[in-house]
mmCIF file of C-alpha atoms in Angstrom:
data_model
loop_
_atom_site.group_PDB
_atom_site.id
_atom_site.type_symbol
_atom_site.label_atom_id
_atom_site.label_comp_id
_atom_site.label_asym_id
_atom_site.label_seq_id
_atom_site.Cartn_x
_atom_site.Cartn_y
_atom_site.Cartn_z
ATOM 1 C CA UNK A 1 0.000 0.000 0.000
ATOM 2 C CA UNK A 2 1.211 3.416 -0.918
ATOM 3 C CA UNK A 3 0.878 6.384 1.803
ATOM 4 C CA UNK A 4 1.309 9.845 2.308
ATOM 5 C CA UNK A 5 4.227 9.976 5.833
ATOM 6 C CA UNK A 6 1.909 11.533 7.746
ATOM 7 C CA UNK A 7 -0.005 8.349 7.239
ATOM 8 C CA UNK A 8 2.118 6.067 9.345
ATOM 9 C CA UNK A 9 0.827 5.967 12.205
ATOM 10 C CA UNK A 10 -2.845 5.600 11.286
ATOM 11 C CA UNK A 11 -1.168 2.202 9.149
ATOM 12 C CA UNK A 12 0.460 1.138 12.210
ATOM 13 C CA UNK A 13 -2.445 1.533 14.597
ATOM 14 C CA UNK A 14 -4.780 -0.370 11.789
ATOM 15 C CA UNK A 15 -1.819 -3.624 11.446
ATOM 16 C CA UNK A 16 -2.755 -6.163 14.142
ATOM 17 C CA UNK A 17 0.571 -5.988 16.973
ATOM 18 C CA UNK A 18 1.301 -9.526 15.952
ATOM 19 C CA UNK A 19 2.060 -8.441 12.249
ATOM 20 C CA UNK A 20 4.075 -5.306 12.817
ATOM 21 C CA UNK A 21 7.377 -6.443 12.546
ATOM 22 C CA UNK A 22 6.249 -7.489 9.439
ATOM 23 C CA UNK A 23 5.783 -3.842 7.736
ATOM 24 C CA UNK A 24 8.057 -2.627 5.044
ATOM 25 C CA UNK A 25 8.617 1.341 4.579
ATOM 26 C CA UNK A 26 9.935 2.234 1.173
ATOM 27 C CA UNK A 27 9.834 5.791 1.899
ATOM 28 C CA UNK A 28 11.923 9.022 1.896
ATOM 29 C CA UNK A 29 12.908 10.414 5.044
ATOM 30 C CA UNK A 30 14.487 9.684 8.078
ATOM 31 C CA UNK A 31 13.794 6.249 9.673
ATOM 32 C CA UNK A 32 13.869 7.199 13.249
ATOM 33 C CA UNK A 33 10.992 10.013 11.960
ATOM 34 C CA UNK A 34 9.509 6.340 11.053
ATOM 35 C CA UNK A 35 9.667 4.588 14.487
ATOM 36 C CA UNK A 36 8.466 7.939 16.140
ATOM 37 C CA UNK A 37 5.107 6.976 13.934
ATOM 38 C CA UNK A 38 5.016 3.595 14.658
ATOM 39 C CA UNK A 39 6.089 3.719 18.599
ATOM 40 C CA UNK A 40 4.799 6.979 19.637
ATOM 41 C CA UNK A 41 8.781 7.871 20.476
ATOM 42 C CA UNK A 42 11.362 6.276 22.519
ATOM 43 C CA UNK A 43 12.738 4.485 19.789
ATOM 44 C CA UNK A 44 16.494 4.915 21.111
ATOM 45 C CA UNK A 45 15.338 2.764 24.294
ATOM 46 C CA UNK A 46 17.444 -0.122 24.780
ATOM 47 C CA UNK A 47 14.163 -1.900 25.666
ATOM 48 C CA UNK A 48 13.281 -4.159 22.421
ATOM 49 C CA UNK A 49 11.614 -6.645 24.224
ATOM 50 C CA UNK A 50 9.489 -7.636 21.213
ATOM 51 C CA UNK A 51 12.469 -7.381 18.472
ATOM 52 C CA UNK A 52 10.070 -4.767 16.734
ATOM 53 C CA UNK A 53 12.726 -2.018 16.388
ATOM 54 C CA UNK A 54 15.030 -4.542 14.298
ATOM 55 C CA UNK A 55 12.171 -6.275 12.829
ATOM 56 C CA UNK A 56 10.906 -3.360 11.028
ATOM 57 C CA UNK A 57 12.128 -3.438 7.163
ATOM 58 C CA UNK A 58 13.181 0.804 6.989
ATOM 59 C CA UNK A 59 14.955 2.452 3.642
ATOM 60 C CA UNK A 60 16.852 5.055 2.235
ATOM 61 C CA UNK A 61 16.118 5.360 -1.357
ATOM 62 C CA UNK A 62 18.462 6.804 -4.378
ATOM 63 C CA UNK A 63 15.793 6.289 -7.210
ATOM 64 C CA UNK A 64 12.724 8.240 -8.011
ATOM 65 C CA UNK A 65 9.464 7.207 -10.208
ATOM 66 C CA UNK A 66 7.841 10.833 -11.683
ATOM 67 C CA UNK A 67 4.634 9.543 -12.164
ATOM 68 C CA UNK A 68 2.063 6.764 -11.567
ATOM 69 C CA UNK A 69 3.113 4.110 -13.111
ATOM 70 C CA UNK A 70 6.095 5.347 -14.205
ATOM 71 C CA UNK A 71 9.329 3.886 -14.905
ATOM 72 C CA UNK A 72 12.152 4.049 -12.209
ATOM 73 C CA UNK A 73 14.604 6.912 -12.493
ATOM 74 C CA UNK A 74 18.178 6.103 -11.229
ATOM 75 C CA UNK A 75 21.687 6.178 -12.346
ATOM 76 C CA UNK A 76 24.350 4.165 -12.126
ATOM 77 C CA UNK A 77 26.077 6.909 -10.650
ATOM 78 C CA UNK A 78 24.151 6.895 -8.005
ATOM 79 C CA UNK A 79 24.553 5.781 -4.495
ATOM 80 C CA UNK A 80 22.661 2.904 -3.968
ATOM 81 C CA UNK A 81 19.786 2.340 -1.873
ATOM 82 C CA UNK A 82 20.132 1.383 1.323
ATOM 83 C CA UNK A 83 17.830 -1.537 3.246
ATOM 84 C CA UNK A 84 17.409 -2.856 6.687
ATOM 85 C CA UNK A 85 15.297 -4.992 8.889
ATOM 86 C CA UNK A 86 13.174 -8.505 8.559
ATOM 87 C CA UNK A 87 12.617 -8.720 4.691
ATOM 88 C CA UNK A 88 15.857 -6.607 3.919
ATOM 89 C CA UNK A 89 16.675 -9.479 1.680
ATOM 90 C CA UNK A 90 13.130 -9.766 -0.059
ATOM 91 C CA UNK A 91 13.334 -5.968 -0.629
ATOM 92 C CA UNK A 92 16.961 -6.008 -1.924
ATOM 93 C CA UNK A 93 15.707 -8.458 -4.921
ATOM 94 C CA UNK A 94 12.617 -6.781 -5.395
ATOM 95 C CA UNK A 95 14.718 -3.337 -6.328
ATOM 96 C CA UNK A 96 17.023 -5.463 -8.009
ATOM 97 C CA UNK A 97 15.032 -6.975 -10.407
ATOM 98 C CA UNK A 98 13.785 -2.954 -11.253
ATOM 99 C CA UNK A 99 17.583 -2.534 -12.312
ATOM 100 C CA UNK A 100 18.028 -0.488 -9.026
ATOM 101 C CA UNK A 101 21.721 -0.467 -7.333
ATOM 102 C CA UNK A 102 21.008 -1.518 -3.443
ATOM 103 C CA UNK A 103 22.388 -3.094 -0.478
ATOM 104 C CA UNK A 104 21.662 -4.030 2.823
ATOM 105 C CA UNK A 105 23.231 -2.494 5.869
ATOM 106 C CA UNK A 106 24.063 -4.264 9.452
ATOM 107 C CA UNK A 107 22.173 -1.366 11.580
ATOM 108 C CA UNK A 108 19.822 1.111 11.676
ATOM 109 C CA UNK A 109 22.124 3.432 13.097
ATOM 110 C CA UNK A 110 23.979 2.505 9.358
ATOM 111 C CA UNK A 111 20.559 3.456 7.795
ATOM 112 C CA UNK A 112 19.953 6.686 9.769
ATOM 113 C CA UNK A 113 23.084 7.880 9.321
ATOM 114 C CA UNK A 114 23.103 7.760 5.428
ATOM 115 C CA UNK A 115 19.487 9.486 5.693
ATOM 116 C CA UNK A 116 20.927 12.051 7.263
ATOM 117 C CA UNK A 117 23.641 12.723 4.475
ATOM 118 C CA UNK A 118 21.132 11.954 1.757
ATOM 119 C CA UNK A 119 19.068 14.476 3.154
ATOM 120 C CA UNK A 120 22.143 17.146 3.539
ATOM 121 C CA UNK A 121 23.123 16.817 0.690
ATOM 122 C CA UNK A 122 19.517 17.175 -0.997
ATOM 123 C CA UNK A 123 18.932 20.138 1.141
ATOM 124 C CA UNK A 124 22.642 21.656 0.076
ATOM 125 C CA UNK A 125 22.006 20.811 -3.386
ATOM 126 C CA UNK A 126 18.883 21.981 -4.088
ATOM 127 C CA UNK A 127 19.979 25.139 -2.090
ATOM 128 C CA UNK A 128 23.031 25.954 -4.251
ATOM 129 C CA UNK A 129 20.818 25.093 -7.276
ATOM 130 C CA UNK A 130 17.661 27.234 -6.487
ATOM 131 C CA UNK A 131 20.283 30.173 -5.746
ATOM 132 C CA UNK A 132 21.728 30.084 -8.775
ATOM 133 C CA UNK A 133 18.691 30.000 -10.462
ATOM 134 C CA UNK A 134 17.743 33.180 -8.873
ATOM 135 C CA UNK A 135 20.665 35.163 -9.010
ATOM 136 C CA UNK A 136 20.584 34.007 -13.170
ATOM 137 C CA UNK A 137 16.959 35.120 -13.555
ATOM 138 C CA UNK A 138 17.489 38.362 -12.018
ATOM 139 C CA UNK A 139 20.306 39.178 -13.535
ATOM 140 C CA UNK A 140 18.319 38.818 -16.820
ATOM 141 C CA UNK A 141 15.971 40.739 -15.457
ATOM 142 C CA UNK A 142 18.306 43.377 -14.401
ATOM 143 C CA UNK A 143 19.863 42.997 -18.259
ATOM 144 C CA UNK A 144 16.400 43.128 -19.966
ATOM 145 C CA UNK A 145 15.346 46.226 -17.962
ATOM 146 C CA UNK A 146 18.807 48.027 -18.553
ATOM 147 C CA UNK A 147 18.798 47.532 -22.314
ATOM 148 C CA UNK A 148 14.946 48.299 -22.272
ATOM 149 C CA UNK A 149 13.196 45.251 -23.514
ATOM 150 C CA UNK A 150 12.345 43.344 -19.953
ATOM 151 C CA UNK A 151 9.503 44.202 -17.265
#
């Protein structure tokens, strides 16, 4: 099933307690955002009584699709995406066989951390890009109006 984040926890709270450890995110953002959503917090607790925290399948994804039904947008340039929990493995050949670049990591704290630089490094990016766009369309703007044929 495909959700909006702020979904999450209505999905957990509807999946019977028996079957959580059994749920699969294939999701941007940051995985301990995640386990907020599906424990209500206090996901750093050392208490993992029920082997949920580790059980849960979490990723961090380098591919995109633009469009319903769309093809999968990736590069092999790319850094590939990253999978961990119960049905890691399942989820490794299911990207796999969609020509996406992926591996599995030993730990969340593996998984978090590259969430965190993916989502840097998209905030950097898109920073520096966005910028530069601006400064380029003013200056035209500036241009045009100087020379008389903008705004």
């Amino acid at each position: 099933m495909a959700v909006h984040a702020a979904a999450v926890p209505d999905v957990v709270q509807s999946t019977l307690p028996s079957r959580r450890q059994d749920l699969v995110f294939v999701t941007n953002g940051l995985p301990s955002r995640i386990l907020d959503g599906l424990l209500g917090g206090g996901h750093e607790s050392e208490d993992d009584s029920d082997g949920l925290l580790n059980s849960i399948t979490l990723s961090v994804l380098h591919f995109g699709v633009l469009s319903v039904g769309g093809d999968v947008v990736t590069a092999s340039s790319s850094p590939p995406t990253l999978v961990h929990g119960k049905h890691s493995l399942s989820l490794v050949a299911l990207l796999q066989s969609q020509d996406i670049v992926v591996e599995q990591v030993s730990s969340r704290s593996n998984l978090e951390a590259a969430a965190v630089k993916k989502l840097m490094w998209s905030s950097i990016m898109w920073t520096l890009c966005h910028d530069a766009e601006w400064h380029g369309a003013r200056h035209a703007d500036n241009y045009s109006a100087q020379k008389g044929t903008g705004p």
